[in-house]
mmCIF file of C-alpha atoms in Angstrom:
data_model
loop_
_atom_site.group_PDB
_atom_site.id
_atom_site.type_symbol
_atom_site.label_atom_id
_atom_site.label_comp_id
_atom_site.label_asym_id
_atom_site.label_seq_id
_atom_site.Cartn_x
_atom_site.Cartn_y
_atom_site.Cartn_z
ATOM 1 C CA UNK R 1 -112.056 50.524 22.596
ATOM 2 C CA UNK R 2 -114.458 51.827 25.207
ATOM 3 C CA UNK R 3 -112.681 53.680 28.032
ATOM 4 C CA UNK R 4 -113.057 51.943 31.374
ATOM 5 C CA UNK R 5 -114.742 54.103 33.920
ATOM 6 C CA UNK R 6 -112.469 55.593 36.534
ATOM 7 C CA UNK R 7 -113.726 54.628 40.041
ATOM 8 C CA UNK R 8 -114.558 57.337 42.556
ATOM 9 C CA UNK R 9 -115.421 57.254 46.427
ATOM 10 C CA UNK R 10 -119.291 57.624 45.137
ATOM 11 C CA UNK R 11 -118.921 54.649 42.939
ATOM 12 C CA UNK R 12 -117.435 52.452 45.395
ATOM 13 C CA UNK R 13 -119.904 53.741 48.354
ATOM 14 C CA UNK R 14 -123.107 52.896 45.987
ATOM 15 C CA UNK R 15 -121.832 49.477 45.252
ATOM 16 C CA UNK R 16 -120.896 48.594 48.489
ATOM 17 C CA UNK R 17 -124.214 50.059 50.156
ATOM 18 C CA UNK R 18 -126.148 47.682 48.125
ATOM 19 C CA UNK R 19 -123.868 44.851 49.141
ATOM 20 C CA UNK R 20 -123.239 45.223 52.827
ATOM 21 C CA UNK R 21 -125.924 47.816 54.426
ATOM 22 C CA UNK R 22 -127.886 45.110 56.372
ATOM 23 C CA UNK R 23 -124.640 43.352 57.864
ATOM 24 C CA UNK R 24 -122.764 46.622 58.345
ATOM 25 C CA UNK R 25 -125.533 48.608 60.256
ATOM 26 C CA UNK R 26 -126.284 45.393 62.546
ATOM 27 C CA UNK R 27 -122.558 44.739 63.075
ATOM 28 C CA UNK R 28 -120.098 47.664 62.206
ATOM 29 C CA UNK R 29 -121.295 50.423 64.490
ATOM 30 C CA UNK R 30 -119.557 53.645 63.063
ATOM 31 C CA UNK R 31 -118.575 51.796 59.848
ATOM 32 C CA UNK R 32 -122.020 51.201 58.662
ATOM 33 C CA UNK R 33 -124.367 54.254 58.851
ATOM 34 C CA UNK R 34 -127.216 55.361 56.960
ATOM 35 C CA UNK R 35 -124.789 56.904 54.658
ATOM 36 C CA UNK R 36 -122.878 53.662 54.208
ATOM 37 C CA UNK R 37 -119.487 52.642 55.164
ATOM 38 C CA UNK R 38 -116.437 54.823 55.199
ATOM 39 C CA UNK R 39 -114.385 53.969 52.237
ATOM 40 C CA UNK R 40 -110.894 55.370 51.197
ATOM 41 C CA UNK R 41 -108.326 53.932 48.572
ATOM 42 C CA UNK R 42 -105.335 51.793 49.640
ATOM 43 C CA UNK R 43 -102.800 53.643 47.653
ATOM 44 C CA UNK R 44 -102.624 57.260 46.866
ATOM 45 C CA UNK R 45 -102.829 58.571 43.295
ATOM 46 C CA UNK R 46 -105.130 58.110 40.469
ATOM 47 C CA UNK R 47 -106.671 55.293 38.997
ATOM 48 C CA UNK R 48 -107.676 53.688 42.336
ATOM 49 C CA UNK R 49 -108.652 49.822 42.091
ATOM 50 C CA UNK R 50 -108.202 48.814 45.622
ATOM 51 C CA UNK R 51 -110.415 50.476 48.420
ATOM 52 C CA UNK R 52 -110.789 49.963 52.265
ATOM 53 C CA UNK R 53 -114.477 49.566 53.244
ATOM 54 C CA UNK R 54 -115.034 50.326 56.741
ATOM 55 C CA UNK R 55 -112.542 48.413 59.038
ATOM 56 C CA UNK R 56 -113.276 44.833 57.867
ATOM 57 C CA UNK R 57 -113.303 44.430 54.214
ATOM 58 C CA UNK R 58 -111.474 45.421 50.903
ATOM 59 C CA UNK R 59 -113.112 45.912 47.622
ATOM 60 C CA UNK R 60 -110.910 45.486 44.551
ATOM 61 C CA UNK R 61 -112.331 46.688 41.122
ATOM 62 C CA UNK R 62 -110.878 45.136 37.778
ATOM 63 C CA UNK R 63 -109.712 48.134 35.518
ATOM 64 C CA UNK R 64 -110.019 46.089 32.213
ATOM 65 C CA UNK R 65 -111.188 42.709 31.259
ATOM 66 C CA UNK R 66 -108.185 40.828 31.368
ATOM 67 C CA UNK R 67 -107.788 41.838 35.080
ATOM 68 C CA UNK R 68 -111.531 40.909 35.553
ATOM 69 C CA UNK R 69 -110.506 37.149 34.093
ATOM 70 C CA UNK R 70 -107.834 36.888 36.720
ATOM 71 C CA UNK R 71 -109.875 38.307 39.490
ATOM 72 C CA UNK R 72 -112.632 35.868 38.925
ATOM 73 C CA UNK R 73 -110.131 33.000 38.594
ATOM 74 C CA UNK R 74 -108.691 34.024 41.937
ATOM 75 C CA UNK R 75 -111.842 33.459 44.005
ATOM 76 C CA UNK R 76 -111.579 29.746 42.862
ATOM 77 C CA UNK R 77 -107.942 29.525 43.555
ATOM 78 C CA UNK R 78 -107.969 30.874 47.131
ATOM 79 C CA UNK R 79 -110.516 28.079 48.101
ATOM 80 C CA UNK R 80 -108.139 25.547 46.600
ATOM 81 C CA UNK R 81 -105.074 26.747 48.359
ATOM 82 C CA UNK R 82 -106.473 27.712 51.629
ATOM 83 C CA UNK R 83 -106.540 24.332 53.045
ATOM 84 C CA UNK R 84 -102.804 23.680 52.292
ATOM 85 C CA UNK R 85 -101.632 26.967 54.299
ATOM 86 C CA UNK R 86 -101.226 27.964 57.910
ATOM 87 C CA UNK R 87 -101.629 31.526 57.168
ATOM 88 C CA UNK R 88 -104.789 33.289 56.123
ATOM 89 C CA UNK R 89 -106.075 33.985 52.317
ATOM 90 C CA UNK R 90 -108.482 36.424 51.908
ATOM 91 C CA UNK R 91 -112.266 35.218 52.002
ATOM 92 C CA UNK R 92 -114.682 36.530 49.343
ATOM 93 C CA UNK R 93 -117.968 38.176 50.809
ATOM 94 C CA UNK R 94 -119.259 39.353 47.542
ATOM 95 C CA UNK R 95 -118.263 39.518 43.932
ATOM 96 C CA UNK R 96 -119.894 40.736 40.535
ATOM 97 C CA UNK R 97 -119.467 43.406 37.997
ATOM 98 C CA UNK R 98 -119.065 47.134 39.029
ATOM 99 C CA UNK R 99 -119.278 48.060 35.293
ATOM 100 C CA UNK R 100 -120.187 46.325 32.186
ATOM 101 C CA UNK R 101 -117.642 43.537 31.598
ATOM 102 C CA UNK R 102 -115.535 44.694 34.900
ATOM 103 C CA UNK R 103 -115.491 42.454 37.827
ATOM 104 C CA UNK R 104 -115.068 43.381 41.580
ATOM 105 C CA UNK R 105 -114.446 41.226 44.703
ATOM 106 C CA UNK R 106 -115.228 42.198 48.248
ATOM 107 C CA UNK R 107 -113.238 40.599 50.742
ATOM 108 C CA UNK R 108 -112.495 40.041 54.390
ATOM 109 C CA UNK R 109 -109.569 42.035 55.602
ATOM 110 C CA UNK R 110 -106.726 40.319 57.218
ATOM 111 C CA UNK R 111 -105.618 42.260 60.223
ATOM 112 C CA UNK R 112 -102.156 43.445 60.638
ATOM 113 C CA UNK R 113 -99.602 45.495 58.646
ATOM 114 C CA UNK R 114 -96.992 44.642 55.846
ATOM 115 C CA UNK R 115 -93.747 43.255 55.472
ATOM 116 C CA UNK R 116 -92.876 46.991 54.583
ATOM 117 C CA UNK R 117 -93.967 48.258 57.971
ATOM 118 C CA UNK R 118 -93.003 45.094 60.198
ATOM 119 C CA UNK R 119 -89.829 43.068 59.982
ATOM 120 C CA UNK R 120 -90.257 39.377 59.874
ATOM 121 C CA UNK R 121 -89.106 37.496 63.231
ATOM 122 C CA UNK R 122 -87.845 33.889 63.377
ATOM 123 C CA UNK R 123 -91.118 32.822 63.970
ATOM 124 C CA UNK R 124 -92.570 34.638 60.812
ATOM 125 C CA UNK R 125 -89.805 32.787 58.798
ATOM 126 C CA UNK R 126 -91.339 29.652 59.890
ATOM 127 C CA UNK R 127 -94.859 30.752 58.701
ATOM 128 C CA UNK R 128 -93.232 31.531 55.213
ATOM 129 C CA UNK R 129 -91.868 28.129 55.283
ATOM 130 C CA UNK R 130 -95.009 26.904 55.809
ATOM 131 C CA UNK R 131 -96.439 28.764 52.803
ATOM 132 C CA UNK R 132 -93.637 27.251 50.720
ATOM 133 C CA UNK R 133 -94.793 23.820 51.825
ATOM 134 C CA UNK R 134 -98.236 24.520 51.328
ATOM 135 C CA UNK R 135 -97.871 25.803 47.647
ATOM 136 C CA UNK R 136 -95.899 22.702 46.814
ATOM 137 C CA UNK R 137 -99.023 20.611 48.020
ATOM 138 C CA UNK R 138 -101.734 22.262 46.040
ATOM 139 C CA UNK R 139 -102.773 20.154 43.242
ATOM 140 C CA UNK R 140 -101.443 21.459 40.146
ATOM 141 C CA UNK R 141 -103.699 20.025 37.712
ATOM 142 C CA UNK R 142 -106.646 21.509 39.649
ATOM 143 C CA UNK R 143 -105.090 24.932 39.522
ATOM 144 C CA UNK R 144 -104.542 24.621 35.765
ATOM 145 C CA UNK R 145 -108.173 23.568 35.328
ATOM 146 C CA UNK R 146 -109.025 26.750 37.034
ATOM 147 C CA UNK R 147 -107.064 28.558 34.005
ATOM 148 C CA UNK R 148 -103.949 29.238 36.121
ATOM 149 C CA UNK R 149 -101.292 29.674 33.324
ATOM 150 C CA UNK R 150 -97.840 27.115 33.326
ATOM 151 C CA UNK R 151 -94.993 29.323 32.765
ATOM 152 C CA UNK R 152 -91.591 28.260 31.710
ATOM 153 C CA UNK R 153 -88.729 28.971 33.889
ATOM 154 C CA UNK R 154 -86.816 32.350 32.929
ATOM 155 C CA UNK R 155 -83.215 31.814 31.490
ATOM 156 C CA UNK R 156 -80.909 32.933 34.407
ATOM 157 C CA UNK R 157 -77.856 33.546 31.937
ATOM 158 C CA UNK R 158 -79.865 35.911 29.694
ATOM 159 C CA UNK R 159 -81.005 37.707 33.100
ATOM 160 C CA UNK R 160 -77.422 37.747 34.263
ATOM 161 C CA UNK R 161 -76.136 39.342 31.086
ATOM 162 C CA UNK R 162 -78.733 42.238 31.154
ATOM 163 C CA UNK R 163 -78.149 42.686 34.818
ATOM 164 C CA UNK R 164 -74.144 42.843 34.007
ATOM 165 C CA UNK R 165 -74.995 45.771 31.651
ATOM 166 C CA UNK R 166 -77.114 47.469 33.917
ATOM 167 C CA UNK R 167 -74.821 47.257 36.804
ATOM 168 C CA UNK R 168 -72.428 49.108 34.923
ATOM 169 C CA UNK R 169 -74.980 51.879 34.110
ATOM 170 C CA UNK R 170 -75.678 51.922 37.926
ATOM 171 C CA UNK R 171 -71.982 52.396 38.701
ATOM 172 C CA UNK R 172 -71.648 55.173 36.315
ATOM 173 C CA UNK R 173 -74.604 56.886 38.409
ATOM 174 C CA UNK R 174 -72.853 55.793 41.604
ATOM 175 C CA UNK R 175 -75.945 53.852 42.735
ATOM 176 C CA UNK R 176 -74.360 50.499 42.753
ATOM 177 C CA UNK R 177 -70.768 48.721 42.836
ATOM 178 C CA UNK R 178 -70.720 46.718 39.342
ATOM 179 C CA UNK R 179 -67.896 44.487 40.802
ATOM 180 C CA UNK R 180 -70.620 42.829 42.778
ATOM 181 C CA UNK R 181 -72.191 41.089 39.666
ATOM 182 C CA UNK R 182 -68.510 39.794 38.967
ATOM 183 C CA UNK R 183 -68.960 37.046 41.730
ATOM 184 C CA UNK R 184 -71.928 35.928 39.304
ATOM 185 C CA UNK R 185 -70.337 34.082 36.545
ATOM 186 C CA UNK R 186 -71.646 32.357 33.238
ATOM 187 C CA UNK R 187 -70.743 29.135 34.403
ATOM 188 C CA UNK R 188 -72.442 29.703 37.760
ATOM 189 C CA UNK R 189 -75.600 30.664 36.125
ATOM 190 C CA UNK R 190 -75.684 27.794 33.779
ATOM 191 C CA UNK R 191 -75.523 25.560 37.032
ATOM 192 C CA UNK R 192 -78.527 27.304 38.422
ATOM 193 C CA UNK R 193 -81.034 26.298 35.690
ATOM 194 C CA UNK R 194 -84.375 25.255 37.108
ATOM 195 C CA UNK R 195 -84.753 21.347 37.142
ATOM 196 C CA UNK R 196 -87.291 19.360 35.283
ATOM 197 C CA UNK R 197 -90.597 18.095 36.980
ATOM 198 C CA UNK R 198 -90.129 20.925 39.944
ATOM 199 C CA UNK R 199 -93.127 23.053 38.673
ATOM 200 C CA UNK R 200 -95.431 24.279 41.441
ATOM 201 C CA UNK R 201 -98.175 26.508 42.204
ATOM 202 C CA UNK R 202 -96.364 29.928 42.403
ATOM 203 C CA UNK R 203 -97.836 33.053 44.178
ATOM 204 C CA UNK R 204 -95.687 35.349 41.688
ATOM 205 C CA UNK R 205 -96.083 38.587 43.696
ATOM 206 C CA UNK R 206 -94.787 37.978 47.168
ATOM 207 C CA UNK R 207 -93.879 41.530 47.556
ATOM 208 C CA UNK R 208 -93.987 43.186 50.789
ATOM 209 C CA UNK R 209 -97.418 44.936 50.193
ATOM 210 C CA UNK R 210 -98.602 41.443 49.751
ATOM 211 C CA UNK R 211 -97.460 39.876 52.848
ATOM 212 C CA UNK R 212 -99.634 40.695 56.189
ATOM 213 C CA UNK R 213 -97.060 40.864 59.028
ATOM 214 C CA UNK R 214 -98.207 41.533 62.452
ATOM 215 C CA UNK R 215 -96.267 43.940 65.119
ATOM 216 C CA UNK R 216 -94.544 41.018 66.457
ATOM 217 C CA UNK R 217 -93.077 39.753 63.276
ATOM 218 C CA UNK R 218 -95.508 36.913 62.498
ATOM 219 C CA UNK R 219 -96.757 36.436 58.980
ATOM 220 C CA UNK R 220 -100.542 36.370 59.206
ATOM 221 C CA UNK R 221 -101.781 36.071 55.512
ATOM 222 C CA UNK R 222 -100.932 36.681 51.684
ATOM 223 C CA UNK R 223 -102.924 38.791 49.281
ATOM 224 C CA UNK R 224 -103.445 39.148 45.945
ATOM 225 C CA UNK R 225 -103.343 35.825 44.064
ATOM 226 C CA UNK R 226 -104.232 37.122 40.785
ATOM 227 C CA UNK R 227 -100.853 36.631 38.928
ATOM 228 C CA UNK R 228 -100.555 33.003 40.376
ATOM 229 C CA UNK R 229 -98.878 30.646 37.809
ATOM 230 C CA UNK R 230 -97.704 26.803 37.876
ATOM 231 C CA UNK R 231 -93.793 27.292 37.426
ATOM 232 C CA UNK R 232 -90.608 27.635 39.117
ATOM 233 C CA UNK R 233 -90.658 27.719 42.904
ATOM 234 C CA UNK R 234 -87.469 30.001 42.649
ATOM 235 C CA UNK R 235 -89.472 32.911 41.555
ATOM 236 C CA UNK R 236 -91.433 33.164 45.053
ATOM 237 C CA UNK R 237 -87.935 32.507 46.779
ATOM 238 C CA UNK R 238 -86.993 35.687 44.624
ATOM 239 C CA UNK R 239 -89.981 37.668 45.691
ATOM 240 C CA UNK R 240 -89.363 37.260 49.251
ATOM 241 C CA UNK R 241 -85.498 37.876 48.756
ATOM 242 C CA UNK R 242 -86.794 41.402 47.570
ATOM 243 C CA UNK R 243 -89.394 42.018 50.209
ATOM 244 C CA UNK R 244 -88.240 40.540 53.315
ATOM 245 C CA UNK R 245 -83.997 40.026 52.447
ATOM 246 C CA UNK R 246 -82.074 37.216 51.280
ATOM 247 C CA UNK R 247 -81.165 35.492 54.512
ATOM 248 C CA UNK R 248 -84.744 35.156 55.699
ATOM 249 C CA UNK R 249 -86.121 34.167 52.189
ATOM 250 C CA UNK R 250 -83.472 31.402 52.031
ATOM 251 C CA UNK R 251 -83.800 30.282 55.440
ATOM 252 C CA UNK R 252 -87.711 29.942 55.138
ATOM 253 C CA UNK R 253 -87.095 27.905 51.801
ATOM 254 C CA UNK R 254 -84.649 25.795 53.522
ATOM 255 C CA UNK R 255 -87.220 24.911 56.163
ATOM 256 C CA UNK R 256 -89.566 23.931 53.573
ATOM 257 C CA UNK R 257 -87.140 21.382 52.336
ATOM 258 C CA UNK R 258 -85.872 23.275 49.320
ATOM 259 C CA UNK R 259 -82.099 22.602 48.524
ATOM 260 C CA UNK R 260 -79.180 24.786 47.588
ATOM 261 C CA UNK R 261 -79.930 24.987 43.893
ATOM 262 C CA UNK R 262 -83.630 26.376 44.022
ATOM 263 C CA UNK R 263 -82.508 28.780 47.003
ATOM 264 C CA UNK R 264 -79.737 30.073 45.130
ATOM 265 C CA UNK R 265 -81.520 30.485 41.854
ATOM 266 C CA UNK R 266 -83.893 32.522 43.631
ATOM 267 C CA UNK R 267 -81.352 34.652 45.246
ATOM 268 C CA UNK R 268 -79.675 35.501 41.547
ATOM 269 C CA UNK R 269 -83.145 36.033 40.055
ATOM 270 C CA UNK R 270 -83.991 38.521 43.063
ATOM 271 C CA UNK R 271 -80.458 40.333 42.562
ATOM 272 C CA UNK R 272 -80.475 40.464 38.789
ATOM 273 C CA UNK R 273 -84.207 41.651 38.878
ATOM 274 C CA UNK R 274 -83.362 44.610 41.408
ATOM 275 C CA UNK R 275 -80.220 45.650 39.642
ATOM 276 C CA UNK R 276 -82.244 45.969 36.291
ATOM 277 C CA UNK R 277 -85.229 47.583 37.727
ATOM 278 C CA UNK R 278 -83.250 50.331 39.596
ATOM 279 C CA UNK R 279 -81.295 50.972 36.239
ATOM 280 C CA UNK R 280 -84.527 51.379 34.327
ATOM 281 C CA UNK R 281 -85.564 53.901 37.029
ATOM 282 C CA UNK R 282 -82.429 55.829 36.934
ATOM 283 C CA UNK R 283 -82.639 56.238 33.237
ATOM 284 C CA UNK R 284 -85.975 57.494 32.976
ATOM 285 C CA UNK R 285 -87.800 54.163 31.792
ATOM 286 C CA UNK R 286 -90.004 53.670 34.888
ATOM 287 C CA UNK R 287 -91.635 56.525 36.883
ATOM 288 C CA UNK R 288 -91.820 54.657 40.286
ATOM 289 C CA UNK R 289 -90.350 56.072 43.311
ATOM 290 C CA UNK R 290 -86.758 55.539 43.870
ATOM 291 C CA UNK R 291 -86.573 54.609 47.689
ATOM 292 C CA UNK R 292 -88.501 51.358 47.407
ATOM 293 C CA UNK R 293 -86.115 50.144 44.325
ATOM 294 C CA UNK R 294 -83.046 50.916 46.440
ATOM 295 C CA UNK R 295 -84.644 49.073 49.488
ATOM 296 C CA UNK R 296 -85.415 46.229 47.360
ATOM 297 C CA UNK R 297 -82.118 46.070 45.988
ATOM 298 C CA UNK R 298 -80.428 46.179 49.600
ATOM 299 C CA UNK R 299 -82.801 43.055 50.529
ATOM 300 C CA UNK R 300 -81.721 41.116 47.439
ATOM 301 C CA UNK R 301 -77.921 41.602 48.037
ATOM 302 C CA UNK R 302 -77.761 40.876 51.461
ATOM 303 C CA UNK R 303 -75.137 38.219 52.247
ATOM 304 C CA UNK R 304 -76.240 34.602 52.762
ATOM 305 C CA UNK R 305 -74.157 31.852 54.344
ATOM 306 C CA UNK R 306 -75.284 29.507 51.626
ATOM 307 C CA UNK R 307 -73.576 31.295 48.676
ATOM 308 C CA UNK R 308 -70.241 31.024 50.742
ATOM 309 C CA UNK R 309 -70.300 27.190 51.394
ATOM 310 C CA UNK R 310 -72.091 25.789 48.128
ATOM 311 C CA UNK R 311 -70.182 24.556 45.241
ATOM 312 C CA UNK R 312 -71.594 22.789 42.103
ATOM 313 C CA UNK R 313 -69.867 19.889 40.395
ATOM 314 C CA UNK R 314 -69.563 19.972 36.615
ATOM 315 C CA UNK R 315 -72.305 17.351 36.207
ATOM 316 C CA UNK R 316 -74.801 19.895 37.710
ATOM 317 C CA UNK R 317 -75.486 17.984 40.641
ATOM 318 C CA UNK R 318 -75.873 19.377 44.247
ATOM 319 C CA UNK R 319 -73.217 18.417 46.763
#
């Protein structure tokens, strides 16, 4: 297999200059000079695939052919999603190949920080409710026609069993009280199976980095739709629980019309996931930084009123 080239600032600058030299020189002032716009990687470290271009654009470079397929699919999916949402979705300015078989997209930048930098306000929760509502309205057949895969719901029972074991190991490392997992019993997990006929378009990566949040707590946009699937809406509730906290995620989902079952399912997906991920990191199976994983675990394990007042009957029906 041919090794994919590593993008550098010079690679990015040459590519962007051919795409934007006229418009940037006319409109961007300092960002568009004879030397080209300023470019810098969005994240630190090697293997840069996302770059700021001046103050108005973001360039994403697919590192392999599989990522190229998802990036090209995203361009069509964003156009399908955009009319259904009240918050912004990035708009493409240009797209093509930055290396043989490797795609790029140049997008407009949505102004704001991230959910890592800013807390989501009560009005921002209403923005998130609009996101949930809009995703439910996107025609599933059209999304699948673009190549968006349909994914079966995860087994919450199997995830719970794995999380219980991981919680014990975190307890031994003084990172987590494993007794907290005892409130989530096997019968409770069985009650929270995903219901048939509820599949919707799911963003599937609603992390803090992918939510554009303004200083006043409004949610202005959602980034990176490359991992979108047709599937379980509880996965996006779980993503928000990890990103902005369980209370805000559940309130947003409730405002969007979701009942107790998908909200609690999303809550426990998030809790089990964060326990498992932190255990993997503590035991050296993951090289990511510890502070974000600890923060995500705290967010997911915030107490919500819904879990205190909801009981499921033996028939599996919601009260």
